[in-house]
Amino acid sequence: MTRIRHQSLDCSPGCAVEATLQLIDGKWKGVILYHLLQGTLRFNAIRKRLPNITQRMLTTQLRELERDEFVLRTVYPEVPPKVEYSLTPRGRTLEPVIMALKAWGDEHTEFRHGSEICADQDGVLSRAANGIE
C-alpha cells in the first residue's frame, strides 16, 4: 500500500495533487489505465501489452485499481474462468489526465534505453532503438 504523507488532505492547495498521485502511483498503474482506455481486456491481453511486468505485479496493480474503483473486474462462470478488466466510470474520468501525461511524454522525453522491446496500444511488440522503430 502507498504511504500517506498527510493525515488529512486539506493541508495546502497542492494536497489534491498529492492525493491524486497516491491513487495512480505505481510503476504500472498509469500504463494499465492507458491500455484499458482502449476497451475491456483480459488478464493475458494486458500482460502481452506489458511484456516486462510479472504476473504477481500485474495482479497487485489490478487489485489496487479495483479497490480504488478505477477498474471493474468481471468474472464469468465458465471453465476455465474468464476474467475481464474494464474501466469504471470513475476510471474513465482519468482519461484526460492519462492522455495529458502521454502527450507530455511524447513531446518531452527521448527513449534512451538503447534497443528496448515496446508494446504499442494494440499490444504489438516492436523493437525501438533510441526512439526509432
PDB file of C-alpha atoms in Angstrom:
ATOM      1  CA  MET A   1       0.000   0.000   0.000  1.00  0.00           C
ATOM      2  CA  THR A   2       1.191   3.528  -0.713  1.00  0.00           C
ATOM      3  CA  ARG A   3       2.381   5.538   2.203  1.00  0.00           C
ATOM      4  CA  ILE A   4       0.280   8.522   3.161  1.00  0.00           C
ATOM      5  CA  ARG A   5       2.297  11.668   3.762  1.00  0.00           C
ATOM      6  CA  HIS A   6      -0.507  13.638   5.409  1.00  0.00           C
ATOM      7  CA  GLN A   7      -3.326  12.506   7.659  1.00  0.00           C
ATOM      8  CA  SER A   8      -5.754  14.968   6.064  1.00  0.00           C
ATOM      9  CA  LEU A   9      -5.680  16.301   2.544  1.00  0.00           C
ATOM     10  CA  ASP A  10      -6.686  19.871   3.390  1.00  0.00           C
ATOM     11  CA  CYS A  11      -3.134  20.905   4.284  1.00  0.00           C
ATOM     12  CA  SER A  12      -2.435  23.042   1.209  1.00  0.00           C
ATOM     13  CA  PRO A  13      -3.690  23.622  -2.339  1.00  0.00           C
ATOM     14  CA  GLY A  14      -1.172  21.017  -3.564  1.00  0.00           C
ATOM     15  CA  CYS A  15      -2.630  18.257  -1.404  1.00  0.00           C
ATOM     16  CA  ALA A  16      -5.206  17.405  -4.085  1.00  0.00           C
ATOM     17  CA  VAL A  17      -2.312  16.740  -6.467  1.00  0.00           C
ATOM     18  CA  GLU A  18      -0.653  14.540  -3.852  1.00  0.00           C
ATOM     19  CA  ALA A  19      -3.912  12.656  -3.239  1.00  0.00           C
ATOM     20  CA  THR A  20      -4.370  12.034  -6.974  1.00  0.00           C
ATOM     21  CA  LEU A  21      -0.796  10.843  -7.388  1.00  0.00           C
ATOM     22  CA  GLN A  22      -1.225   8.473  -4.429  1.00  0.00           C
ATOM     23  CA  LEU A  23      -4.206   6.865  -6.158  1.00  0.00           C
ATOM     24  CA  ILE A  24      -2.467   6.306  -9.502  1.00  0.00           C
ATOM     25  CA  ASP A  25       1.022   5.848  -8.069  1.00  0.00           C
ATOM     26  CA  GLY A  26       2.732   2.647  -9.052  1.00  0.00           C
ATOM     27  CA  LYS A  27       5.148   1.648 -11.754  1.00  0.00           C
ATOM     28  CA  TRP A  28       2.418   0.092 -13.919  1.00  0.00           C
ATOM     29  CA  LYS A  29      -0.911   1.692 -12.947  1.00  0.00           C
ATOM     30  CA  GLY A  30      -0.741   4.561 -15.431  1.00  0.00           C
ATOM     31  CA  VAL A  31       0.151   2.222 -18.280  1.00  0.00           C
ATOM     32  CA  ILE A  32      -2.589  -0.250 -17.302  1.00  0.00           C
ATOM     33  CA  LEU A  33      -5.116   2.591 -17.248  1.00  0.00           C
ATOM     34  CA  TYR A  34      -3.844   3.791 -20.641  1.00  0.00           C
ATOM     35  CA  HIS A  35      -4.408   0.384 -22.232  1.00  0.00           C
ATOM     36  CA  LEU A  36      -7.835  -0.016 -20.618  1.00  0.00           C
ATOM     37  CA  LEU A  37      -8.878   3.287 -22.198  1.00  0.00           C
ATOM     38  CA  GLN A  38      -8.988   1.285 -25.464  1.00  0.00           C
ATOM     39  CA  GLY A  39     -11.609  -1.073 -24.013  1.00  0.00           C
ATOM     40  CA  THR A  40     -12.118  -4.213 -21.979  1.00  0.00           C
ATOM     41  CA  LEU A  41      -9.142  -6.570 -21.764  1.00  0.00           C
ATOM     42  CA  ARG A  42      -8.480  -9.987 -20.311  1.00  0.00           C
ATOM     43  CA  PHE A  43      -5.548 -10.537 -17.955  1.00  0.00           C
ATOM     44  CA  ASN A  44      -3.260 -12.128 -20.553  1.00  0.00           C
ATOM     45  CA  ALA A  45      -4.049  -9.393 -23.087  1.00  0.00           C
ATOM     46  CA  ILE A  46      -2.834  -6.826 -20.560  1.00  0.00           C
ATOM     47  CA  ARG A  47       0.291  -8.917 -19.901  1.00  0.00           C
ATOM     48  CA  LYS A  48       1.069  -9.042 -23.627  1.00  0.00           C
ATOM     49  CA  ARG A  49       0.923  -5.252 -23.770  1.00  0.00           C
ATOM     50  CA  LEU A  50       3.270  -5.014 -20.780  1.00  0.00           C
ATOM     51  CA  PRO A  51       5.931  -7.641 -21.510  1.00  0.00           C
ATOM     52  CA  ASN A  52       8.184  -6.609 -18.595  1.00  0.00           C
ATOM     53  CA  ILE A  53       5.576  -6.931 -15.838  1.00  0.00           C
ATOM     54  CA  THR A  54       5.404 -10.035 -13.702  1.00  0.00           C
ATOM     55  CA  GLN A  55       2.133 -11.862 -13.187  1.00  0.00           C
ATOM     56  CA  ARG A  56       2.239 -11.083  -9.476  1.00  0.00           C
ATOM     57  CA  MET A  57       2.841  -7.362 -10.038  1.00  0.00           C
ATOM     58  CA  LEU A  58       0.045  -7.125 -12.610  1.00  0.00           C
ATOM     59  CA  THR A  59      -2.335  -8.862 -10.211  1.00  0.00           C
ATOM     60  CA  THR A  60      -1.336  -6.498  -7.395  1.00  0.00           C
ATOM     61  CA  GLN A  61      -1.712  -3.365  -9.526  1.00  0.00           C
ATOM     62  CA  LEU A  62      -5.094  -4.502 -10.896  1.00  0.00           C
ATOM     63  CA  ARG A  63      -6.348  -5.272  -7.367  1.00  0.00           C
ATOM     64  CA  GLU A  64      -5.313  -1.819  -6.164  1.00  0.00           C
ATOM     65  CA  LEU A  65      -7.004  -0.166  -9.158  1.00  0.00           C
ATOM     66  CA  GLU A  66     -10.117  -2.233  -8.441  1.00  0.00           C
ATOM     67  CA  ARG A  67     -10.003  -1.315  -4.735  1.00  0.00           C
ATOM     68  CA  ASP A  68      -9.821   2.379  -5.658  1.00  0.00           C
ATOM     69  CA  GLU A  69     -12.794   1.886  -8.026  1.00  0.00           C
ATOM     70  CA  PHE A  70     -10.936   2.710 -11.243  1.00  0.00           C
ATOM     71  CA  VAL A  71     -11.153  -0.797 -12.696  1.00  0.00           C
ATOM     72  CA  LEU A  72     -14.019  -3.267 -12.814  1.00  0.00           C
ATOM     73  CA  ARG A  73     -13.136  -6.967 -12.657  1.00  0.00           C
ATOM     74  CA  THR A  74     -15.773  -9.215 -14.201  1.00  0.00           C
ATOM     75  CA  VAL A  75     -15.573 -12.977 -13.683  1.00  0.00           C
ATOM     76  CA  TYR A  76     -17.572 -15.241 -15.979  1.00  0.00           C
ATOM     77  CA  PRO A  77     -18.541 -18.641 -14.505  1.00  0.00           C
ATOM     78  CA  GLU A  78     -17.007 -20.908 -17.131  1.00  0.00           C
ATOM     79  CA  VAL A  79     -14.247 -23.462 -17.224  1.00  0.00           C
ATOM     80  CA  PRO A  80     -11.589 -22.194 -17.377  1.00  0.00           C
ATOM     81  CA  PRO A  81     -12.730 -18.993 -15.640  1.00  0.00           C
ATOM     82  CA  LYS A  82     -12.870 -15.956 -17.884  1.00  0.00           C
ATOM     83  CA  VAL A  83     -11.901 -12.658 -16.228  1.00  0.00           C
ATOM     84  CA  GLU A  84     -12.144  -9.267 -17.915  1.00  0.00           C
ATOM     85  CA  TYR A  85     -10.978  -5.859 -16.787  1.00  0.00           C
ATOM     86  CA  SER A  86     -12.523  -2.568 -17.823  1.00  0.00           C
ATOM     87  CA  LEU A  87     -12.580   0.996 -16.606  1.00  0.00           C
ATOM     88  CA  THR A  88     -15.349   2.106 -14.292  1.00  0.00           C
ATOM     89  CA  PRO A  89     -16.995   5.489 -14.840  1.00  0.00           C
ATOM     90  CA  ARG A  90     -14.582   6.819 -12.203  1.00  0.00           C
ATOM     91  CA  GLY A  91     -11.659   5.294 -14.114  1.00  0.00           C
ATOM     92  CA  ARG A  92     -12.882   6.942 -17.334  1.00  0.00           C
ATOM     93  CA  THR A  93     -12.599  10.342 -15.625  1.00  0.00           C
ATOM     94  CA  LEU A  94      -8.813   9.812 -15.639  1.00  0.00           C
ATOM     95  CA  GLU A  95      -8.713   9.772 -19.455  1.00  0.00           C
ATOM     96  CA  PRO A  96      -7.742  13.453 -19.843  1.00  0.00           C
ATOM     97  CA  VAL A  97      -5.065  13.024 -17.158  1.00  0.00           C
ATOM     98  CA  ILE A  98      -3.575   9.888 -18.747  1.00  0.00           C
ATOM     99  CA  MET A  99      -3.698  11.383 -22.244  1.00  0.00           C
ATOM    100  CA  ALA A 100      -2.078  14.614 -20.991  1.00  0.00           C
ATOM    101  CA  LEU A 101       0.737  12.530 -19.448  1.00  0.00           C
ATOM    102  CA  LYS A 102       1.154  10.675 -22.740  1.00  0.00           C
ATOM    103  CA  ALA A 103       1.222  13.901 -24.757  1.00  0.00           C
ATOM    104  CA  TRP A 104       3.749  15.443 -22.387  1.00  0.00           C
ATOM    105  CA  GLY A 105       5.918  12.316 -22.550  1.00  0.00           C
ATOM    106  CA  ASP A 106       5.739  12.214 -26.354  1.00  0.00           C
ATOM    107  CA  GLU A 107       6.900  15.811 -26.502  1.00  0.00           C
ATOM    108  CA  HIS A 108       9.446  15.994 -23.701  1.00  0.00           C
ATOM    109  CA  THR A 109      11.129  12.617 -23.408  1.00  0.00           C
ATOM    110  CA  GLU A 110      13.549  10.699 -25.542  1.00  0.00           C
ATOM    111  CA  PHE A 111      13.845   6.953 -25.354  1.00  0.00           C
ATOM    112  CA  ARG A 112      17.477   6.491 -24.381  1.00  0.00           C
ATOM    113  CA  HIS A 113      17.283   2.859 -23.427  1.00  0.00           C
ATOM    114  CA  GLY A 114      19.149   1.504 -26.440  1.00  0.00           C
ATOM    115  CA  SER A 115      17.341  -1.389 -28.014  1.00  0.00           C
ATOM    116  CA  GLU A 116      14.217  -1.994 -25.979  1.00  0.00           C
ATOM    117  CA  ILE A 117      11.128  -4.013 -26.684  1.00  0.00           C
ATOM    118  CA  CYS A 118       7.982  -1.904 -26.515  1.00  0.00           C
ATOM    119  CA  ALA A 119       4.312  -2.730 -26.891  1.00  0.00           C
ATOM    120  CA  ASP A 120       2.008  -0.302 -28.649  1.00  0.00           C
ATOM    121  CA  GLN A 121      -1.625   0.235 -27.644  1.00  0.00           C
ATOM    122  CA  ASP A 122      -2.693  -2.834 -29.627  1.00  0.00           C
ATOM    123  CA  GLY A 123      -0.158  -4.998 -27.813  1.00  0.00           C
ATOM    124  CA  VAL A 124       2.040  -5.409 -30.895  1.00  0.00           C
ATOM    125  CA  LEU A 125       5.652  -5.773 -29.877  1.00  0.00           C
ATOM    126  CA  SER A 126       8.278  -3.798 -31.700  1.00  0.00           C
ATOM    127  CA  ARG A 127      11.925  -3.073 -31.145  1.00  0.00           C
ATOM    128  CA  ALA A 128      12.731   0.579 -30.505  1.00  0.00           C
ATOM    129  CA  ALA A 129      16.281   1.819 -30.789  1.00  0.00           C
ATOM    130  CA  ASN A 130      16.807   5.335 -29.464  1.00  0.00           C
ATOM    131  CA  GLY A 131      13.189   6.219 -30.189  1.00  0.00           C
ATOM    132  CA  ILE A 132      13.287   4.996 -33.814  1.00  0.00           C
ATOM    133  CA  GLU A 133      11.226   1.951 -34.699  1.00  0.00           C
TER     134      GLU A 133
END
